[in-house]
PDB file of C-alpha atoms and ligand atoms in Angstrom:
ATOM      1  CA  MET A  12       0.000   0.000   0.000  1.00 97.00           C
ATOM      2  CA  THR A  13       1.015   3.601  -0.465  1.00 98.00           C
ATOM      3  CA  ILE A  14       0.109   5.950   2.371  1.00 98.00           C
ATOM      4  CA  LEU A  15       0.265   9.731   1.988  1.00 98.00           C
ATOM      5  CA  ILE A  16       0.620  11.683   5.222  1.00 98.00           C
ATOM      6  CA  THR A  17       0.570  15.442   5.826  1.00 98.00           C
ATOM      7  CA  ALA A  18       2.302  16.589   9.002  1.00 98.00           C
ATOM      8  CA  GLY A  19       3.525  19.569  10.985  1.00 97.00           C
ATOM      9  CA  PRO A  20       2.499  23.208  10.925  1.00 98.00           C
ATOM     10  CA  THR A  21       2.506  25.526   7.933  1.00 98.00           C
ATOM     11  CA  GLN A  22       4.359  28.848   7.829  1.00 98.00           C
ATOM     12  CA  GLU A  23       2.617  31.776   6.187  1.00 98.00           C
ATOM     13  CA  ALA A  24       4.972  34.574   5.172  1.00 98.00           C
ATOM     14  CA  ILE A  25       4.310  38.113   6.426  1.00 98.00           C
ATOM     15  CA  ASP A  26       7.448  39.525   4.759  1.00 97.00           C
ATOM     16  CA  PRO A  27      10.853  37.989   3.797  1.00 97.00           C
ATOM     17  CA  VAL A  28      11.858  37.463   7.454  1.00 97.00           C
ATOM     18  CA  ARG A  29       8.572  36.911   9.337  1.00 97.00           C
ATOM     19  CA  TYR A  30       5.777  34.378   9.290  1.00 98.00           C
ATOM     20  CA  LEU A  31       2.589  33.176  10.998  1.00 98.00           C
ATOM     21  CA  THR A  32       2.537  29.620  12.296  1.00 97.00           C
ATOM     22  CA  ASN A  33       1.133  27.414  15.098  1.00 94.00           C
ATOM     23  CA  ARG A  34       2.328  25.088  17.856  1.00 90.00           C
ATOM     24  CA  SER A  35       2.169  21.814  15.928  1.00 91.00           C
ATOM     25  CA  SER A  36       5.366  19.773  16.462  1.00 92.00           C
ATOM     26  CA  GLY A  37       4.631  17.247  13.720  1.00 95.00           C
ATOM     27  CA  LYS A  38       5.031  14.374  16.193  1.00 94.00           C
ATOM     28  CA  MET A  39       1.711  12.661  15.393  1.00 94.00           C
ATOM     29  CA  GLY A  40       2.238  12.763  11.621  1.00 96.00           C
ATOM     30  CA  TYR A  41       5.813  11.506  11.891  1.00 97.00           C
ATOM     31  CA  ALA A  42       4.711   8.711  14.267  1.00 96.00           C
ATOM     32  CA  LEU A  43       2.135   7.662  11.649  1.00 97.00           C
ATOM     33  CA  ALA A  44       4.857   7.654   8.988  1.00 98.00           C
ATOM     34  CA  GLU A  45       7.194   5.550  11.185  1.00 98.00           C
ATOM     35  CA  GLN A  46       4.437   3.007  11.912  1.00 97.00           C
ATOM     36  CA  ALA A  47       3.429   2.704   8.257  1.00 98.00           C
ATOM     37  CA  LEU A  48       7.078   2.285   7.201  1.00 98.00           C
ATOM     38  CA  GLY A  49       7.522  -0.363   9.921  1.00 97.00           C
ATOM     39  CA  MET A  50       4.633  -2.281   8.327  1.00 97.00           C
ATOM     40  CA  LYS A  51       6.514  -2.084   4.992  1.00 98.00           C
ATOM     41  CA  HIS A  52       4.150   0.350   3.300  1.00 98.00           C
ATOM     42  CA  ARG A  53       5.375   3.103   0.982  1.00 98.00           C
ATOM     43  CA  VAL A  54       5.025   6.484   2.677  1.00 98.00           C
ATOM     44  CA  ILE A  55       4.786   9.892   1.019  1.00 98.00           C
ATOM     45  CA  LEU A  56       5.336  12.387   3.843  1.00 98.00           C
ATOM     46  CA  ILE A  57       4.376  15.967   3.004  1.00 98.00           C
ATOM     47  CA  SER A  58       5.584  18.047   5.905  1.00 98.00           C
ATOM     48  CA  GLY A  59       5.708  21.615   7.089  1.00 98.00           C
ATOM     49  CA  PRO A  60       8.830  22.730   9.000  1.00 98.00           C
ATOM     50  CA  THR A  61       9.540  20.620  12.131  1.00 98.00           C
ATOM     51  CA  GLN A  62      12.526  19.789  14.373  1.00 97.00           C
ATOM     52  CA  LEU A  63      12.058  16.044  13.788  1.00 98.00           C
ATOM     53  CA  ASP A  64      14.278  13.583  11.903  1.00 98.00           C
ATOM     54  CA  ILE A  65      12.960  12.550   8.503  1.00 98.00           C
ATOM     55  CA  PRO A  66      11.698   8.932   8.853  1.00 98.00           C
ATOM     56  CA  ALA A  67      14.127   6.652   6.997  1.00 98.00           C
ATOM     57  CA  GLY A  68      12.624   5.272   3.810  1.00 98.00           C
ATOM     58  CA  ALA A  69       9.858   7.869   3.413  1.00 98.00           C
ATOM     59  CA  ASP A  70       9.420   9.843   0.201  1.00 98.00           C
ATOM     60  CA  PHE A  71       9.803  13.211   1.865  1.00 98.00           C
ATOM     61  CA  ILE A  72       8.249  16.360   0.404  1.00 98.00           C
ATOM     62  CA  PRO A  73       9.105  19.447   2.485  1.00 98.00           C
ATOM     63  CA  VAL A  74       6.754  22.434   2.209  1.00 98.00           C
ATOM     64  CA  GLU A  75       6.317  25.721   4.041  1.00 98.00           C
ATOM     65  CA  SER A  76       2.951  27.300   3.321  1.00 98.00           C
ATOM     66  CA  ALA A  77      -0.564  25.874   3.103  1.00 98.00           C
ATOM     67  CA  ARG A  78      -0.617  26.640  -0.600  1.00 98.00           C
ATOM     68  CA  GLU A  79       2.592  24.662  -1.129  1.00 98.00           C
ATOM     69  CA  MET A  80       1.079  21.777   0.855  1.00 98.00           C
ATOM     70  CA  PHE A  81      -2.061  21.966  -1.288  1.00 98.00           C
ATOM     71  CA  THR A  82       0.015  21.726  -4.488  1.00 98.00           C
ATOM     72  CA  ALA A  83       2.062  18.792  -3.149  1.00 98.00           C
ATOM     73  CA  VAL A  84      -1.078  16.875  -2.089  1.00 98.00           C
ATOM     74  CA  GLU A  85      -2.708  17.591  -5.457  1.00 98.00           C
ATOM     75  CA  ARG A  86       0.376  16.197  -7.203  1.00 98.00           C
ATOM     76  CA  PHE A  87       0.880  13.018  -5.151  1.00 98.00           C
ATOM     77  CA  ILE A  88      -2.494  11.943  -3.729  1.00 98.00           C
ATOM     78  CA  SER A  89      -3.512   9.853  -6.740  1.00 98.00           C
ATOM     79  CA  GLN A  90      -0.534   7.564  -6.012  1.00 98.00           C
ATOM     80  CA  SER A  91      -1.901   6.693  -2.572  1.00 98.00           C
ATOM     81  CA  ASP A  92      -4.368   4.102  -1.271  1.00 98.00           C
ATOM     82  CA  ILE A  93      -4.752   5.865   2.070  1.00 98.00           C
ATOM     83  CA  ALA A  94      -4.294   9.598   2.786  1.00 98.00           C
ATOM     84  CA  ILE A  95      -3.930  10.813   6.358  1.00 98.00           C
ATOM     85  CA  PHE A  96      -4.138  14.558   7.082  1.00 98.00           C
ATOM     86  CA  ALA A  97      -2.308  15.168  10.355  1.00 97.00           C
ATOM     87  CA  ALA A  98      -0.931  18.607   9.456  1.00 98.00           C
ATOM     88  CA  ALA A  99      -2.054  21.697  11.377  1.00 96.00           C
ATOM     89  CA  VAL A 100      -2.658  23.883   8.346  1.00 98.00           C
ATOM     90  CA  ALA A 101      -2.945  27.621   8.997  1.00 98.00           C
ATOM     91  CA  ASP A 102      -6.519  28.659   8.240  1.00 97.00           C
ATOM     92  CA  TYR A 103      -5.441  32.126   7.047  1.00 98.00           C
ATOM     93  CA  ARG A 104      -2.391  33.780   5.437  1.00 98.00           C
ATOM     94  CA  PRO A 105      -1.439  37.442   4.981  1.00 98.00           C
ATOM     95  CA  THR A 106      -3.264  38.867   1.959  1.00 98.00           C
ATOM     96  CA  SER A 107      -0.108  40.271   0.404  1.00 96.00           C
ATOM     97  CA  VAL A 108       3.583  39.740   1.109  1.00 96.00           C
ATOM     98  CA  PRO A 109       5.895  42.690   0.432  1.00 95.00           C
ATOM     99  CA  GLU A 110       9.269  41.965  -1.172  1.00 96.00           C
ATOM    100  CA  GLN A 111      11.102  44.033   1.444  1.00 95.00           C
ATOM    101  CA  LYS A 112      11.080  43.681   5.226  1.00 95.00           C
ATOM    102  CA  ILE A 113       8.257  45.713   6.795  1.00 93.00           C
ATOM    103  CA  LYS A 114       9.718  48.755   8.580  1.00 91.00           C
ATOM    104  CA  LYS A 115       8.631  49.785  12.036  1.00 90.00           C
ATOM    105  CA  SER A 116       6.791  53.107  11.734  1.00 87.00           C
ATOM    106  CA  SER A 117       3.349  53.714  13.286  1.00 88.00           C
ATOM    107  CA  GLU A 118       2.329  52.585  16.809  1.00 94.00           C
ATOM    108  CA  THR A 119      -0.188  50.065  15.518  1.00 94.00           C
ATOM    109  CA  MET A 120      -0.275  47.977  12.409  1.00 92.00           C
ATOM    110  CA  THR A 121      -3.019  45.903  10.866  1.00 94.00           C
ATOM    111  CA  LEU A 122      -2.397  42.625   9.107  1.00 95.00           C
ATOM    112  CA  GLU A 123      -5.050  41.579   6.623  1.00 97.00           C
ATOM    113  CA  LEU A 124      -5.546  37.831   6.245  1.00 98.00           C
ATOM    114  CA  VAL A 125      -7.199  35.719   3.589  1.00 98.00           C
ATOM    115  CA  LYS A 126      -8.473  32.146   3.913  1.00 98.00           C
ATOM    116  CA  ASN A 127      -6.162  29.309   2.872  1.00 98.00           C
ATOM    117  CA  PRO A 128      -7.472  26.440   0.739  1.00 97.00           C
ATOM    118  CA  ASP A 129      -8.913  23.510   2.720  1.00 97.00           C
ATOM    119  CA  ILE A 130      -6.664  20.686   1.537  1.00 98.00           C
ATOM    120  CA  LEU A 131      -8.550  17.802   3.165  1.00 98.00           C
ATOM    121  CA  GLY A 132     -11.841  19.364   2.095  1.00 97.00           C
ATOM    122  CA  SER A 133     -10.630  19.406  -1.531  1.00 98.00           C
ATOM    123  CA  CYS A 134      -9.760  15.705  -1.752  1.00 98.00           C
ATOM    124  CA  ARG A 135     -13.114  14.341  -2.870  1.00 98.00           C
ATOM    125  CA  ASP A 136     -14.506  17.236  -4.933  1.00 97.00           C
ATOM    126  CA  VAL A 137     -11.366  18.820  -6.410  1.00 98.00           C
ATOM    127  CA  PHE A 138      -8.795  15.987  -6.515  1.00 98.00           C
ATOM    128  CA  HIS A 139     -11.458  13.267  -7.091  1.00 98.00           C
ATOM    129  CA  TYR A 140      -9.683  11.034  -4.575  1.00 98.00           C
ATOM    130  CA  GLN A 141     -11.247   7.610  -4.118  1.00 97.00           C
ATOM    131  CA  GLY A 142      -8.913   6.103  -1.520  1.00 98.00           C
ATOM    132  CA  VAL A 143      -9.342   5.960   2.228  1.00 98.00           C
ATOM    133  CA  LEU A 144      -9.451   9.490   3.618  1.00 98.00           C
ATOM    134  CA  VAL A 145      -8.418  10.130   7.221  1.00 98.00           C
ATOM    135  CA  GLY A 146      -8.716  13.541   8.892  1.00 98.00           C
ATOM    136  CA  PHE A 147      -7.872  14.951  12.293  1.00 96.00           C
ATOM    137  CA  ALA A 148     -10.064  17.232  14.377  1.00 94.00           C
ATOM    138  CA  ALA A 149      -8.654  19.295  17.208  1.00 88.00           C
ATOM    139  CA  GLU A 150     -11.638  20.412  19.257  1.00 90.00           C
ATOM    140  CA  THR A 151     -12.095  22.261  22.533  1.00 89.00           C
ATOM    141  CA  GLU A 152     -15.758  21.362  23.202  1.00 93.00           C
ATOM    142  CA  LYS A 153     -18.415  18.862  22.066  1.00 94.00           C
ATOM    143  CA  VAL A 154     -15.485  16.886  20.659  1.00 93.00           C
ATOM    144  CA  GLU A 155     -17.385  13.880  19.271  1.00 93.00           C
ATOM    145  CA  GLU A 156     -20.263  15.901  17.825  1.00 94.00           C
ATOM    146  CA  HIS A 157     -17.995  18.413  16.066  1.00 95.00           C
ATOM    147  CA  ALA A 158     -15.681  15.686  14.795  1.00 95.00           C
ATOM    148  CA  ARG A 159     -18.573  13.646  13.394  1.00 95.00           C
ATOM    149  CA  GLY A 160     -19.779  16.736  11.527  1.00 95.00           C
ATOM    150  CA  LYS A 161     -16.291  17.168  10.062  1.00 96.00           C
ATOM    151  CA  LEU A 162     -16.180  13.499   8.998  1.00 97.00           C
ATOM    152  CA  LEU A 163     -19.323  13.981   6.909  1.00 96.00           C
ATOM    153  CA  ARG A 164     -18.513  17.479   5.568  1.00 96.00           C
ATOM    154  CA  LYS A 165     -15.052  16.524   4.353  1.00 97.00           C
ATOM    155  CA  GLY A 166     -15.991  13.088   3.008  1.00 97.00           C
ATOM    156  CA  CYS A 167     -13.651  11.242   5.382  1.00 98.00           C
ATOM    157  CA  ASP A 168     -13.790   7.515   6.090  1.00 98.00           C
ATOM    158  CA  LEU A 169     -12.136   7.993   9.459  1.00 98.00           C
ATOM    159  CA  LEU A 170     -11.694  10.990  11.704  1.00 98.00           C
ATOM    160  CA  ILE A 171      -9.278  11.180  14.618  1.00 97.00           C
ATOM    161  CA  ALA A 172     -10.613  13.529  17.287  1.00 95.00           C
ATOM    162  CA  ASN A 173      -8.719  14.999  20.189  1.00 89.00           C
ATOM    163  CA  ASP A 174      -9.500  17.504  22.899  1.00 86.00           C
ATOM    164  CA  VAL A 175      -6.946  20.318  22.637  1.00 82.00           C
ATOM    165  CA  SER A 176      -8.308  22.157  25.679  1.00 82.00           C
ATOM    166  CA  ARG A 177      -6.289  19.707  27.816  1.00 77.00           C
ATOM    167  CA  GLN A 178      -2.687  20.666  28.650  1.00 72.00           C
ATOM    168  CA  ASP A 179      -1.330  17.164  29.288  1.00 72.00           C
ATOM    169  CA  ILE A 180      -1.952  15.776  25.808  1.00 66.00           C
ATOM    170  CA  GLY A 181      -1.919  16.860  22.203  1.00 61.00           C
ATOM    171  CA  PHE A 182       0.179  19.766  20.936  1.00 68.00           C
ATOM    172  CA  ASP A 183       3.922  19.155  21.302  1.00 69.00           C
ATOM    173  CA  GLN A 184       3.346  16.301  23.790  1.00 76.00           C
ATOM    174  CA  ASP A 185       4.481  12.701  23.312  1.00 81.00           C
ATOM    175  CA  GLU A 186       1.107  11.396  24.467  1.00 85.00           C
ATOM    176  CA  ASN A 187      -2.409  11.869  23.228  1.00 87.00           C
ATOM    177  CA  GLU A 188      -5.937  10.663  23.931  1.00 90.00           C
ATOM    178  CA  ILE A 189      -8.019  10.243  20.821  1.00 93.00           C
ATOM    179  CA  MET A 190     -11.297   8.901  19.477  1.00 95.00           C
ATOM    180  CA  LEU A 191     -11.499   7.056  16.174  1.00 97.00           C
ATOM    181  CA  ILE A 192     -14.730   8.105  14.483  1.00 97.00           C
ATOM    182  CA  THR A 193     -16.265   6.391  11.459  1.00 96.00           C
ATOM    183  CA  ALA A 194     -19.752   6.721   9.958  1.00 93.00           C
ATOM    184  CA  GLU A 195     -20.838   3.690  12.012  1.00 93.00           C
ATOM    185  CA  GLU A 196     -19.006   3.943  15.305  1.00 95.00           C
ATOM    186  CA  THR A 197     -16.882   5.855  17.800  1.00 96.00           C
ATOM    187  CA  ILE A 198     -13.891   4.055  19.316  1.00 95.00           C
ATOM    188  CA  PRO A 199     -12.381   5.923  22.304  1.00 95.00           C
ATOM    189  CA  LEU A 200      -8.758   4.960  22.951  1.00 95.00           C
ATOM    190  CA  PRO A 201      -7.131   5.409  26.366  1.00 93.00           C
ATOM    191  CA  LYS A 202      -4.295   7.963  26.768  1.00 91.00           C
ATOM    192  CA  ASP A 203      -1.194   6.493  25.181  1.00 92.00           C
ATOM    193  CA  SER A 204       2.019   7.379  23.342  1.00 92.00           C
ATOM    194  CA  LYS A 205       1.592   8.908  19.896  1.00 90.00           C
ATOM    195  CA  LYS A 206       3.585   5.918  18.605  1.00 93.00           C
ATOM    196  CA  HIS A 207       1.048   3.343  19.877  1.00 94.00           C
ATOM    197  CA  LEU A 208      -1.911   5.483  18.819  1.00 95.00           C
ATOM    198  CA  ALA A 209      -0.396   5.846  15.347  1.00 96.00           C
ATOM    199  CA  SER A 210      -0.318   2.088  14.979  1.00 96.00           C
ATOM    200  CA  HIS A 211      -4.066   1.900  15.901  1.00 96.00           C
ATOM    201  CA  VAL A 212      -4.851   4.595  13.315  1.00 97.00           C
ATOM    202  CA  ILE A 213      -2.888   2.852  10.539  1.00 98.00           C
ATOM    203  CA  LYS A 214      -4.516  -0.506  11.353  1.00 97.00           C
ATOM    204  CA  GLU A 215      -8.028   1.003  11.305  1.00 97.00           C
ATOM    205  CA  ALA A 216      -7.307   2.746   7.977  1.00 98.00           C
ATOM    206  CA  LEU A 217      -6.018  -0.533   6.500  1.00 98.00           C
ATOM    207  CA  LEU A 218      -9.171  -2.306   7.712  1.00 97.00           C
ATOM    208  CA  ILE A 219     -11.375   0.314   6.028  1.00 97.00           C
ATOM    209  CA  SER A 220      -9.283  -0.019   2.858  1.00 97.00           C
ATOM    210  CA  GLN A 221      -9.872  -3.785   2.895  1.00 96.00           C
ATOM    211  CA  GLU A 222     -13.624  -3.297   3.427  1.00 94.00           C
ATOM    212  CA  LYS A 223     -13.778  -0.828   0.535  1.00 91.00           C
ATOM    213  CA  ALA A 224     -11.958  -3.288  -1.746  1.00 90.00           C
ATOM    214  CA  GLU A 225     -14.469  -6.029  -0.876  1.00 90.00           C
ATOM    215  CA  GLN A 226     -17.510  -3.857  -1.664  1.00 83.00           C
TER     216      GLN A 226
HETATM  217  O1  C5P B 306     -11.355  22.192   9.705  1.00 88.93           O
HETATM  218  P1  C5P B 306     -10.217  21.775  10.522  1.00 88.93           P
HETATM  219  O2  C5P B 306      -8.976  22.595  10.310  1.00 88.93           O
HETATM  220  O3  C5P B 306     -10.499  21.585  11.991  1.00 88.93           O
HETATM  221  O4  C5P B 306      -9.908  20.299   9.979  1.00 88.93           O
HETATM  222  C1  C5P B 306      -8.842  19.586  10.438  1.00 88.93           C
HETATM  223  C2  C5P B 306      -8.422  18.581   9.399  1.00 88.93           C
HETATM  224  O5  C5P B 306      -8.370  19.183   8.100  1.00 88.93           O
HETATM  225  C3  C5P B 306      -7.039  18.043   9.657  1.00 88.93           C
HETATM  226  O6  C5P B 306      -7.003  16.715   9.187  1.00 88.93           O
HETATM  227  C4  C5P B 306      -6.157  18.979   8.833  1.00 88.93           C
HETATM  228  O7  C5P B 306      -4.938  18.364   8.474  1.00 88.93           O
HETATM  229  C5  C5P B 306      -7.039  19.247   7.613  1.00 88.93           C
HETATM  230  N1  C5P B 306      -6.881  20.572   7.011  1.00 88.93           N
HETATM  231  C6  C5P B 306      -6.384  20.694   5.719  1.00 88.93           C
HETATM  232  N2  C5P B 306      -6.311  21.935   5.131  1.00 88.93           N
HETATM  233  C7  C5P B 306      -6.686  23.034   5.807  1.00 88.93           C
HETATM  234  C8  C5P B 306      -7.203  22.926   7.119  1.00 88.93           C
HETATM  235  C9  C5P B 306      -7.270  21.685   7.697  1.00 88.93           C
HETATM  236  O8  C5P B 306      -6.017  19.692   5.115  1.00 88.93           O
HETATM  237  N3  C5P B 306      -6.584  24.223   5.221  1.00 88.93           N
END
């Protein structure tokens, strides 16, 4: 099988030396890549900037901005049987990026932002992807309800939901507590290392892939 994984944050340029980003470490996406490689699958890892080592054996596509990630996914997704979207893509980017560094002048400054493309949300309608689609949902309230809505809206087969209002898990931590959500069921998993959770996610995605093939 070929598994495409997006991981890490995106960086949205403000000027040549500044950018907007978020606290994603990339750990979950890289753990998914490691697990899939360990099971001898081909991995296409499309990653925003992280401090992590590139998993040995992965086809590694480094990107910076959401738009670059969009283009990379558009180019490679048709090669994959399963696509897992673990990246924390910036929802907005600065409307325009000057060629020169912005000088400090007035006391206040306003940054205008424009919406980035929804990469996961483009898979079915824009990229016409037919493989197994796995999304992540970072929620702060009504976690299961919001995640189930996202599963349907984005045409996912599987959605991994986590509660980011908790300090002990999630962003930049080695552990997480997640729910696997499909159209039929919700499987809550106890708090565990991202490595172990990644193996559950890959196994569930492979199971769904098998079920789809038998239909
Ligand atoms: O809508 P929301 O950002 O909460 O959705 C999260 C899911 O969508 C994650 O799987 C994330 O990787 C993906 N996503 C994306 N492109 C965006 C925003 C989110 O692929 N612009």
